[in-house]
Amino acid sequence: MYKQLWKLGIAGVLAAGLVGCGSQGGEGGEGSGKLAGTIKGDGSSTVYPITEAVAEEFGKAHPDLKITVGVSGTGGGFKKFIAGDTVLQNASRPIKDKESKSAQEKGIEYIELPVAYDALTVVVNPKNTWATDLTVAELKKIWEPGSKVKNWSQVRAGFPNKPLKLYGPGTDSGTFDYFTEAINGEEDKCRTDFVSSEDDNVLVQGVQREEGALGYFGLAYYEENKGKLKAVKVNGVEPSAETVNDGKYKPLARPLFIYIEKKAAARPEVNAFVKFYLTEGRALVKETGYVPMPDELYEAALKRFEEGKTGTMYEAKDAKKKPLKDLMGS
């Protein structure tokens, strides 16, 4: 059900300005009785399907509660979050040092909560019969700054003489940040001559149209479009829930997050929604195409929220290399 909603296009949902307003009453959820008010969110298009699904389910018990969720990308969403325009931020990467410093300067305290895992997925057109498995070195050769690779024959000897057309997230996307760091060795460092969009559905459509296309985005968008695209193995490993959980899908497996403004967390509707997200909402992660975290990590995230623990777990330079269970002390 939830996949079908966002498959229709994020823009259509957002045009109504409303996500998660159910039409049925009932007590349900945290707190006593129905909740009202508005929760404003924005950020990652990767995390959007999860938050949208949780909001819709939560809204069934609270029809007077409006939960609006934009898709400005992780970077664009953090700008709104730090400006105080939103209280919920979807993020496909941890907050950056400069963003955290800016939030501090603006008096914005935040609670960082992991909600799922993702396998960042490299995809090609279904007619592509040659690029079934690419190495990290080959992906770097394609995507590194100043790359002159414009034909598949330049990627590997034996590949056909066919034009290579690239599609990727925009520079405000956390997926762009994560991919460039994992593949090129430095965040934001990437060739510039590719078709970019903050809307992953645009990337899906682009790769679907062109035989020589290659792109990347979150696992859920691939799962939803399996009949239109082919996933590429990376260093011989397929992107999947299994390869994420067993640690084999490297270096493109990653955690996904929501950030909650601390003062807003005290509001009954926000508090109840976040607790629902980390409890009943867990079941919706898999349904939207992503990888659920182990139960102990959801419990650790819930504890972090209930204690109002602010700041990021990623202050140390080597923090991104550590598993979540170590960072969260679970």
mmCIF file of N, CA, C and O in Angstrom, residues 9-98:
data_model
loop_
_atom_site.group_PDB
_atom_site.id
_atom_site.type_symbol
_atom_site.label_atom_id
_atom_site.label_comp_id
_atom_site.label_asym_id
_atom_site.label_seq_id
_atom_site.Cartn_x
_atom_site.Cartn_y
_atom_site.Cartn_z
ATOM 1 N N GLY A 9 4.439 9.480 -7.213
ATOM 2 C CA GLY A 9 5.213 10.715 -7.347
ATOM 3 C C GLY A 9 5.136 11.555 -6.100
ATOM 4 O O GLY A 9 4.063 11.868 -5.607
ATOM 5 N N ILE A 10 6.306 11.914 -5.581
ATOM 6 C CA ILE A 10 6.372 12.733 -4.373
ATOM 7 C C ILE A 10 5.695 14.076 -4.586
ATOM 8 O O ILE A 10 4.980 14.573 -3.736
ATOM 9 N N ALA A 11 5.902 14.654 -5.753
ATOM 10 C CA ALA A 11 5.363 15.990 -6.009
ATOM 11 C C ALA A 11 3.852 16.020 -5.849
ATOM 12 O O ALA A 11 3.283 16.969 -5.314
ATOM 13 N N GLY A 12 3.185 14.949 -6.309
ATOM 14 C CA GLY A 12 1.736 14.915 -6.209
ATOM 15 C C GLY A 12 1.267 14.888 -4.774
ATOM 16 O O GLY A 12 0.279 15.511 -4.416
ATOM 17 N N VAL A 13 1.974 14.137 -3.941
ATOM 18 C CA VAL A 13 1.600 14.064 -2.527
ATOM 19 C C VAL A 13 1.830 15.402 -1.853
ATOM 20 O O VAL A 13 1.004 15.900 -1.101
ATOM 21 N N LEU A 14 2.988 16.006 -2.151
ATOM 22 C CA LEU A 14 3.337 17.246 -1.478
ATOM 23 C C LEU A 14 2.496 18.421 -1.945
ATOM 24 O O LEU A 14 2.344 19.401 -1.237
ATOM 25 N N ALA A 15 1.957 18.319 -3.149
ATOM 26 C CA ALA A 15 1.121 19.403 -3.646
ATOM 27 C C ALA A 15 -0.068 19.622 -2.720
ATOM 28 O O ALA A 15 -0.549 20.733 -2.546
ATOM 29 N N ALA A 16 -0.516 18.531 -2.135
ATOM 30 C CA ALA A 16 -1.615 18.646 -1.187
ATOM 31 C C ALA A 16 -1.135 19.183 0.149
ATOM 32 O O ALA A 16 -1.919 19.604 0.979
ATOM 33 N N GLY A 17 0.202 19.149 0.348
ATOM 34 C CA GLY A 17 0.782 19.685 1.576
ATOM 35 C C GLY A 17 0.501 18.844 2.796
ATOM 36 O O GLY A 17 0.618 19.308 3.912
ATOM 37 N N LEU A 18 0.120 17.579 2.577
ATOM 38 C CA LEU A 18 -0.316 16.796 3.716
ATOM 39 C C LEU A 18 0.081 15.343 3.544
ATOM 40 O O LEU A 18 -0.205 14.716 2.544
ATOM 41 N N VAL A 19 0.744 14.809 4.564
ATOM 42 C CA VAL A 19 1.045 13.394 4.603
ATOM 43 C C VAL A 19 0.627 12.876 5.962
ATOM 44 O O VAL A 19 0.931 13.471 6.984
ATOM 45 N N GLY A 20 -0.074 11.766 5.992
ATOM 46 C CA GLY A 20 -0.353 11.116 7.267
ATOM 47 C C GLY A 20 -1.617 11.580 7.950
ATOM 48 O O GLY A 20 -1.755 11.422 9.147
ATOM 49 N N CYS A 21 -2.560 12.169 7.227
ATOM 50 C CA CYS A 21 -3.836 12.503 7.860
ATOM 51 C C CYS A 21 -4.818 11.401 7.534
ATOM 52 O O CYS A 21 -5.382 11.370 6.440
ATOM 53 N N GLY A 22 -5.043 10.493 8.457
ATOM 54 C CA GLY A 22 -5.972 9.411 8.212
ATOM 55 C C GLY A 22 -7.404 9.896 8.292
ATOM 56 O O GLY A 22 -7.689 10.974 8.798
ATOM 57 N N SER A 23 -8.289 9.047 7.841
ATOM 58 C CA SER A 23 -9.698 9.436 7.858
ATOM 59 C C SER A 23 -10.472 8.717 8.943
ATOM 60 O O SER A 23 -11.672 8.879 9.057
ATOM 61 N N GLN A 24 -9.753 7.878 9.715
ATOM 62 C CA GLN A 24 -10.462 7.130 10.731
ATOM 63 C C GLN A 24 -10.044 7.589 12.120
ATOM 64 O O GLN A 24 -8.913 7.982 12.347
ATOM 65 N N GLY A 25 -10.947 7.506 13.044
ATOM 66 C CA GLY A 25 -10.643 7.896 14.410
ATOM 67 C C GLY A 25 -10.128 6.727 15.218
ATOM 68 O O GLY A 25 -9.602 5.778 14.697
ATOM 69 N N GLY A 26 -10.308 6.803 16.527
ATOM 70 C CA GLY A 26 -9.807 5.761 17.413
ATOM 71 C C GLY A 26 -8.739 6.320 18.306
ATOM 72 O O GLY A 26 -8.144 7.345 18.027
ATOM 73 N N GLU A 27 -8.496 5.622 19.396
ATOM 74 C CA GLU A 27 -7.511 6.112 20.355
ATOM 75 C C GLU A 27 -6.116 5.890 19.820
ATOM 76 O O GLU A 27 -5.451 6.805 19.456
ATOM 77 N N GLY A 28 -5.610 4.656 19.759
ATOM 78 C CA GLY A 28 -4.328 4.325 19.146
ATOM 79 C C GLY A 28 -3.193 5.259 19.474
ATOM 80 O O GLY A 28 -3.362 6.394 19.841
ATOM 81 N N GLY A 29 -1.974 4.788 19.301
ATOM 82 C CA GLY A 29 -0.797 5.632 19.444
ATOM 83 C C GLY A 29 -0.523 5.998 20.880
ATOM 84 O O GLY A 29 -1.196 5.587 21.807
ATOM 85 N N GLU A 30 0.517 6.848 21.053
ATOM 86 C CA GLU A 30 0.905 7.281 22.392
ATOM 87 C C GLU A 30 -0.051 8.355 22.899
ATOM 88 O O GLU A 30 -0.715 9.037 22.142
ATOM 89 N N GLY A 31 -0.055 8.527 24.188
ATOM 90 C CA GLY A 31 -0.844 9.597 24.770
ATOM 91 C C GLY A 31 -2.296 9.200 24.928
ATOM 92 O O GLY A 31 -2.720 8.111 24.594
ATOM 93 N N SER A 32 -3.098 10.108 25.418
ATOM 94 C CA SER A 32 -4.504 9.811 25.644
ATOM 95 C C SER A 32 -5.345 10.504 24.580
ATOM 96 O O SER A 32 -5.266 11.704 24.395
ATOM 97 N N GLY A 33 -6.142 9.715 23.882
ATOM 98 C CA GLY A 33 -7.048 10.277 22.899
ATOM 99 C C GLY A 33 -6.362 10.727 21.636
ATOM 100 O O GLY A 33 -5.196 10.444 21.386
ATOM 101 N N LYS A 34 -7.123 11.449 20.827
ATOM 102 C CA LYS A 34 -6.627 11.902 19.538
ATOM 103 C C LYS A 34 -5.746 13.131 19.714
ATOM 104 O O LYS A 34 -5.937 13.928 20.622
ATOM 105 N N LEU A 35 -4.808 13.280 18.786
ATOM 106 C CA LEU A 35 -3.892 14.411 18.800
ATOM 107 C C LEU A 35 -4.198 15.345 17.650
ATOM 108 O O LEU A 35 -4.726 14.938 16.625
ATOM 109 N N ALA A 36 -3.863 16.612 17.832
ATOM 110 C CA ALA A 36 -4.094 17.605 16.791
ATOM 111 C C ALA A 36 -2.829 18.445 16.634
ATOM 112 O O ALA A 36 -1.848 18.278 17.354
ATOM 113 N N GLY A 37 -2.872 19.357 15.655
ATOM 114 C CA GLY A 37 -1.723 20.204 15.414
ATOM 115 C C GLY A 37 -1.049 19.876 14.101
ATOM 116 O O GLY A 37 -1.604 19.170 13.251
ATOM 117 N N THR A 38 0.175 20.389 13.931
ATOM 118 C CA THR A 38 0.925 20.185 12.702
ATOM 119 C C THR A 38 2.380 19.840 13.023
ATOM 120 O O THR A 38 2.997 20.465 13.887
ATOM 121 N N ILE A 39 2.894 18.842 12.338
ATOM 122 C CA ILE A 39 4.314 18.492 12.415
ATOM 123 C C ILE A 39 4.912 18.735 11.037
ATOM 124 O O ILE A 39 4.502 18.103 10.063
ATOM 125 N N LYS A 40 5.877 19.652 10.967
ATOM 126 C CA LYS A 40 6.484 19.975 9.677
ATOM 127 C C LYS A 40 7.838 19.289 9.541
ATOM 128 O O LYS A 40 8.689 19.398 10.420
ATOM 129 N N GLY A 41 8.016 18.578 8.434
ATOM 130 C CA GLY A 41 9.270 17.899 8.171
ATOM 131 C C GLY A 41 9.762 18.155 6.767
ATOM 132 O O GLY A 41 9.044 18.680 5.915
ATOM 133 N N ASP A 42 11.008 17.797 6.514
ATOM 134 C CA ASP A 42 11.603 17.960 5.179
ATOM 135 C C ASP A 42 12.846 17.088 5.128
ATOM 136 O O ASP A 42 13.157 16.374 6.074
ATOM 137 N N GLY A 43 13.552 17.158 3.995
ATOM 138 C CA GLY A 43 14.830 16.478 3.910
ATOM 139 C C GLY A 43 14.926 15.428 2.832
ATOM 140 O O GLY A 43 14.446 15.603 1.714
ATOM 141 N N SER A 44 15.545 14.310 3.183
ATOM 142 C CA SER A 44 15.946 13.276 2.241
ATOM 143 C C SER A 44 14.780 12.621 1.504
ATOM 144 O O SER A 44 13.805 12.183 2.114
ATOM 145 N N SER A 45 14.928 12.490 0.172
ATOM 146 C CA SER A 45 13.942 11.730 -0.601
ATOM 147 C C SER A 45 14.096 10.240 -0.343
ATOM 148 O O SER A 45 13.156 9.465 -0.541
ATOM 149 N N THR A 46 15.266 9.817 0.117
ATOM 150 C CA THR A 46 15.494 8.405 0.441
ATOM 151 C C THR A 46 14.691 7.997 1.662
ATOM 152 O O THR A 46 14.041 6.945 1.685
ATOM 153 N N VAL A 47 14.710 8.818 2.690
ATOM 154 C CA VAL A 47 14.017 8.498 3.937
ATOM 155 C C VAL A 47 12.518 8.810 3.832
ATOM 156 O O VAL A 47 11.707 8.266 4.590
ATOM 157 N N TYR A 48 12.156 9.664 2.903
ATOM 158 C CA TYR A 48 10.760 10.099 2.741
ATOM 159 C C TYR A 48 9.748 8.946 2.739
ATOM 160 O O TYR A 48 8.741 9.011 3.458
ATOM 161 N N PRO A 49 9.954 7.852 1.967
ATOM 162 C CA PRO A 49 8.920 6.804 1.951
ATOM 163 C C PRO A 49 8.651 6.190 3.314
ATOM 164 O O PRO A 49 7.512 5.823 3.614
ATOM 165 N N ILE A 50 9.689 6.085 4.145
ATOM 166 C CA ILE A 50 9.488 5.513 5.482
ATOM 167 C C ILE A 50 8.650 6.461 6.332
ATOM 168 O O ILE A 50 7.647 6.068 6.939
ATOM 169 N N THR A 51 9.057 7.729 6.371
ATOM 170 C CA THR A 51 8.345 8.715 7.186
ATOM 171 C C THR A 51 6.916 8.893 6.695
ATOM 172 O O THR A 51 5.975 9.016 7.495
ATOM 173 N N GLU A 52 6.733 8.879 5.380
ATOM 174 C CA GLU A 52 5.393 9.013 4.811
ATOM 175 C C GLU A 52 4.502 7.849 5.239
ATOM 176 O O GLU A 52 3.334 8.034 5.612
ATOM 177 N N ALA A 53 5.048 6.637 5.205
ATOM 178 C CA ALA A 53 4.267 5.461 5.584
ATOM 179 C C ALA A 53 3.915 5.487 7.070
ATOM 180 O O ALA A 53 2.781 5.187 7.462
ATOM 181 N N VAL A 54 4.879 5.853 7.906
ATOM 182 C CA VAL A 54 4.632 5.941 9.344
ATOM 183 C C VAL A 54 3.593 7.018 9.641
ATOM 184 O O VAL A 54 2.692 6.841 10.462
ATOM 185 N N ALA A 55 3.713 8.154 8.932
ATOM 186 C CA ALA A 55 2.768 9.254 9.143
ATOM 187 C C ALA A 55 1.350 8.854 8.761
ATOM 188 O O ALA A 55 0.389 9.175 9.469
ATOM 189 N N GLU A 56 1.226 8.134 7.671
ATOM 190 C CA GLU A 56 -0.111 7.712 7.246
ATOM 191 C C GLU A 56 -0.729 6.761 8.267
ATOM 192 O O GLU A 56 -1.902 6.887 8.637
ATOM 193 N N GLU A 57 0.068 5.817 8.729
ATOM 194 C CA GLU A 57 -0.446 4.846 9.694
ATOM 195 C C GLU A 57 -0.803 5.524 11.010
ATOM 196 O O GLU A 57 -1.856 5.245 11.605
ATOM 197 N N PHE A 58 0.061 6.405 11.476
ATOM 198 C CA PHE A 58 -0.191 7.120 12.724
ATOM 199 C C PHE A 58 -1.419 8.015 12.584
ATOM 200 O O PHE A 58 -2.210 8.163 13.523
ATOM 201 N N GLY A 59 -1.607 8.590 11.413
ATOM 202 C CA GLY A 59 -2.723 9.500 11.182
ATOM 203 C C GLY A 59 -4.081 8.845 11.225
ATOM 204 O O GLY A 59 -5.104 9.522 11.405
ATOM 205 N N LYS A 60 -4.136 7.524 11.084
ATOM 206 C CA LYS A 60 -5.425 6.836 11.137
ATOM 207 C C LYS A 60 -6.087 7.013 12.502
ATOM 208 O O LYS A 60 -7.311 7.078 12.600
ATOM 209 N N ALA A 61 -5.262 7.081 13.535
ATOM 210 C CA ALA A 61 -5.806 7.254 14.887
ATOM 211 C C ALA A 61 -5.939 8.723 15.269
ATOM 212 O O ALA A 61 -6.585 9.040 16.259
ATOM 213 N N HIS A 62 -5.324 9.602 14.463
ATOM 214 C CA HIS A 62 -5.297 11.026 14.799
ATOM 215 C C HIS A 62 -5.604 11.867 13.550
ATOM 216 O O HIS A 62 -4.725 12.535 13.002
ATOM 217 N N PRO A 63 -6.838 11.840 13.081
ATOM 218 C CA PRO A 63 -7.200 12.518 11.829
ATOM 219 C C PRO A 63 -7.062 14.038 11.876
ATOM 220 O O PRO A 63 -7.043 14.682 10.830
ATOM 221 N N ASP A 64 -6.955 14.617 13.058
ATOM 222 C CA ASP A 64 -6.810 16.074 13.152
ATOM 223 C C ASP A 64 -5.349 16.513 13.191
ATOM 224 O O ASP A 64 -5.057 17.702 13.287
ATOM 225 N N LEU A 65 -4.453 15.550 13.094
ATOM 226 C CA LEU A 65 -3.020 15.865 13.098
ATOM 227 C C LEU A 65 -2.500 15.908 11.668
ATOM 228 O O LEU A 65 -2.687 14.967 10.901
ATOM 229 N N LYS A 66 -1.847 17.006 11.304
ATOM 230 C CA LYS A 66 -1.266 17.154 9.969
ATOM 231 C C LYS A 66 0.252 16.976 10.047
ATOM 232 O O LYS A 66 0.916 17.624 10.836
ATOM 233 N N ILE A 67 0.758 16.080 9.210
ATOM 234 C CA ILE A 67 2.202 15.864 9.134
ATOM 235 C C ILE A 67 2.634 16.144 7.705
ATOM 236 O O ILE A 67 2.321 15.386 6.784
ATOM 237 N N THR A 68 3.311 17.255 7.489
ATOM 238 C CA THR A 68 3.759 17.632 6.146
ATOM 239 C C THR A 68 5.232 17.294 6.004
ATOM 240 O O THR A 68 6.031 17.542 6.909
ATOM 241 N N VAL A 69 5.589 16.710 4.871
ATOM 242 C CA VAL A 69 6.970 16.279 4.647
ATOM 243 C C VAL A 69 7.426 16.705 3.253
ATOM 244 O O VAL A 69 6.879 16.252 2.247
ATOM 245 N N GLY A 70 8.440 17.571 3.200
ATOM 246 C CA GLY A 70 9.009 17.997 1.928
ATOM 247 C C GLY A 70 10.188 17.120 1.542
ATOM 248 O O GLY A 70 10.645 16.283 2.315
ATOM 249 N N VAL A 71 10.698 17.321 0.340
ATOM 250 C CA VAL A 71 11.839 16.538 -0.150
ATOM 251 C C VAL A 71 12.878 17.471 -0.775
ATOM 252 O O VAL A 71 13.136 17.428 -1.964
ATOM 253 N N SER A 72 13.482 18.297 0.045
ATOM 254 C CA SER A 72 14.507 19.228 -0.429
ATOM 255 C C SER A 72 15.887 18.590 -0.495
ATOM 256 O O SER A 72 16.859 19.258 -0.822
ATOM 257 N N GLY A 73 15.969 17.288 -0.187
ATOM 258 C CA GLY A 73 17.262 16.633 -0.055
ATOM 259 C C GLY A 73 17.776 16.817 1.360
ATOM 260 O O GLY A 73 17.318 17.702 2.098
ATOM 261 N N THR A 74 18.719 15.990 1.760
ATOM 262 C CA THR A 74 19.229 16.070 3.129
ATOM 263 C C THR A 74 19.813 17.445 3.428
ATOM 264 O O THR A 74 19.502 18.054 4.457
ATOM 265 N N GLY A 75 20.655 17.948 2.538
ATOM 266 C CA GLY A 75 21.269 19.259 2.755
ATOM 267 C C GLY A 75 20.267 20.379 2.764
ATOM 268 O O GLY A 75 20.281 21.252 3.643
ATOM 269 N N GLY A 76 19.346 20.370 1.786
ATOM 270 C CA GLY A 76 18.315 21.401 1.727
ATOM 271 C C GLY A 76 17.392 21.341 2.929
ATOM 272 O O GLY A 76 16.952 22.364 3.459
ATOM 273 N N GLY A 77 17.103 20.114 3.380
ATOM 274 C CA GLY A 77 16.252 19.960 4.555
ATOM 275 C C GLY A 77 16.905 20.479 5.816
ATOM 276 O O GLY A 77 16.254 21.111 6.652
ATOM 277 N N PHE A 78 18.212 20.239 5.965
ATOM 278 C CA PHE A 78 18.909 20.751 7.149
ATOM 279 C C PHE A 78 18.885 22.277 7.193
ATOM 280 O O PHE A 78 18.824 22.876 8.279
ATOM 281 N N LYS A 79 18.925 22.932 6.050
ATOM 282 C CA LYS A 79 18.847 24.399 6.026
ATOM 283 C C LYS A 79 17.527 24.865 6.624
ATOM 284 O O LYS A 79 17.486 25.818 7.405
ATOM 285 N N LYS A 80 16.444 24.184 6.265
ATOM 286 C CA LYS A 80 15.129 24.547 6.806
ATOM 287 C C LYS A 80 15.030 24.193 8.297
ATOM 288 O O LYS A 80 14.449 24.945 9.082
ATOM 289 N N PHE A 81 15.581 23.055 8.662
ATOM 290 C CA PHE A 81 15.560 22.602 10.052
ATOM 291 C C PHE A 81 16.312 23.579 10.944
ATOM 292 O O PHE A 81 15.836 23.979 12.011
ATOM 293 N N ILE A 82 17.483 24.012 10.495
ATOM 294 C CA ILE A 82 18.309 24.936 11.269
ATOM 295 C C ILE A 82 17.676 26.324 11.327
ATOM 296 O O ILE A 82 17.820 27.053 12.311
ATOM 297 N N ALA A 83 16.939 26.686 10.282
ATOM 298 C CA ALA A 83 16.246 27.977 10.268
ATOM 299 C C ALA A 83 15.000 27.973 11.152
ATOM 300 O O ALA A 83 14.380 29.026 11.373
ATOM 301 N N GLY A 84 14.625 26.801 11.649
ATOM 302 C CA GLY A 84 13.449 26.712 12.504
ATOM 303 C C GLY A 84 12.150 26.542 11.747
ATOM 304 O O GLY A 84 11.069 26.644 12.324
ATOM 305 N N ASP A 85 12.241 26.252 10.430
ATOM 306 C CA ASP A 85 11.036 26.096 9.620
ATOM 307 C C ASP A 85 10.409 24.718 9.770
ATOM 308 O O ASP A 85 9.232 24.528 9.443
ATOM 309 N N THR A 86 11.209 23.741 10.209
ATOM 310 C CA THR A 86 10.716 22.382 10.396
ATOM 311 C C THR A 86 11.174 21.868 11.757
ATOM 312 O O THR A 86 12.100 22.410 12.361
ATOM 313 N N VAL A 87 10.537 20.793 12.211
ATOM 314 C CA VAL A 87 10.937 20.177 13.476
ATOM 315 C C VAL A 87 11.380 18.733 13.281
ATOM 316 O O VAL A 87 11.895 18.096 14.203
ATOM 317 N N LEU A 88 11.166 18.203 12.083
ATOM 318 C CA LEU A 88 11.566 16.844 11.751
ATOM 319 C C LEU A 88 12.393 16.871 10.476
ATOM 320 O O LEU A 88 11.969 17.456 9.474
ATOM 321 N N GLN A 89 13.566 16.256 10.518
ATOM 322 C CA GLN A 89 14.463 16.247 9.379
ATOM 323 C C GLN A 89 14.789 14.816 8.981
ATOM 324 O O GLN A 89 15.314 14.033 9.763
ATOM 325 N N ASN A 90 14.426 14.446 7.749
ATOM 326 C CA ASN A 90 14.836 13.161 7.189
ATOM 327 C C ASN A 90 16.252 13.292 6.648
ATOM 328 O O ASN A 90 16.552 14.258 5.930
ATOM 329 N N ALA A 91 17.126 12.346 6.949
ATOM 330 C CA ALA A 91 18.518 12.467 6.515
ATOM 331 C C ALA A 91 19.089 11.108 6.104
ATOM 332 O O ALA A 91 18.952 10.132 6.838
ATOM 333 N N SER A 92 19.729 11.076 4.948
ATOM 334 C CA SER A 92 20.356 9.834 4.484
ATOM 335 C C SER A 92 21.849 9.827 4.775
ATOM 336 O O SER A 92 22.587 9.005 4.238
ATOM 337 N N ARG A 93 22.276 10.729 5.629
ATOM 338 C CA ARG A 93 23.648 10.776 6.137
ATOM 339 C C ARG A 93 23.621 11.489 7.484
ATOM 340 O O ARG A 93 22.656 12.213 7.790
ATOM 341 N N PRO A 94 24.667 11.351 8.293
ATOM 342 C CA PRO A 94 24.720 12.113 9.548
ATOM 343 C C PRO A 94 24.869 13.614 9.271
ATOM 344 O O PRO A 94 25.349 14.022 8.212
ATOM 345 N N ILE A 95 24.469 14.420 10.217
ATOM 346 C CA ILE A 95 24.619 15.863 10.107
ATOM 347 C C ILE A 95 26.103 16.220 9.979
ATOM 348 O O ILE A 95 26.968 15.597 10.600
ATOM 349 N N LYS A 96 26.411 17.193 9.131
ATOM 350 C CA LYS A 96 27.793 17.621 8.937
ATOM 351 C C LYS A 96 28.222 18.565 10.064
ATOM 352 O O LYS A 96 27.391 19.194 10.717
ATOM 353 N N ASP A 97 29.538 18.675 10.254
ATOM 354 C CA ASP A 97 30.073 19.565 11.290
ATOM 355 C C ASP A 97 29.578 20.993 11.116
ATOM 356 O O ASP A 97 29.177 21.654 12.070
ATOM 357 N N LYS A 98 29.597 21.476 9.864
ATOM 358 C CA LYS A 98 29.199 22.861 9.620
ATOM 359 C C LYS A 98 27.703 23.065 9.877
ATOM 360 O O LYS A 98 27.280 24.130 10.320
#
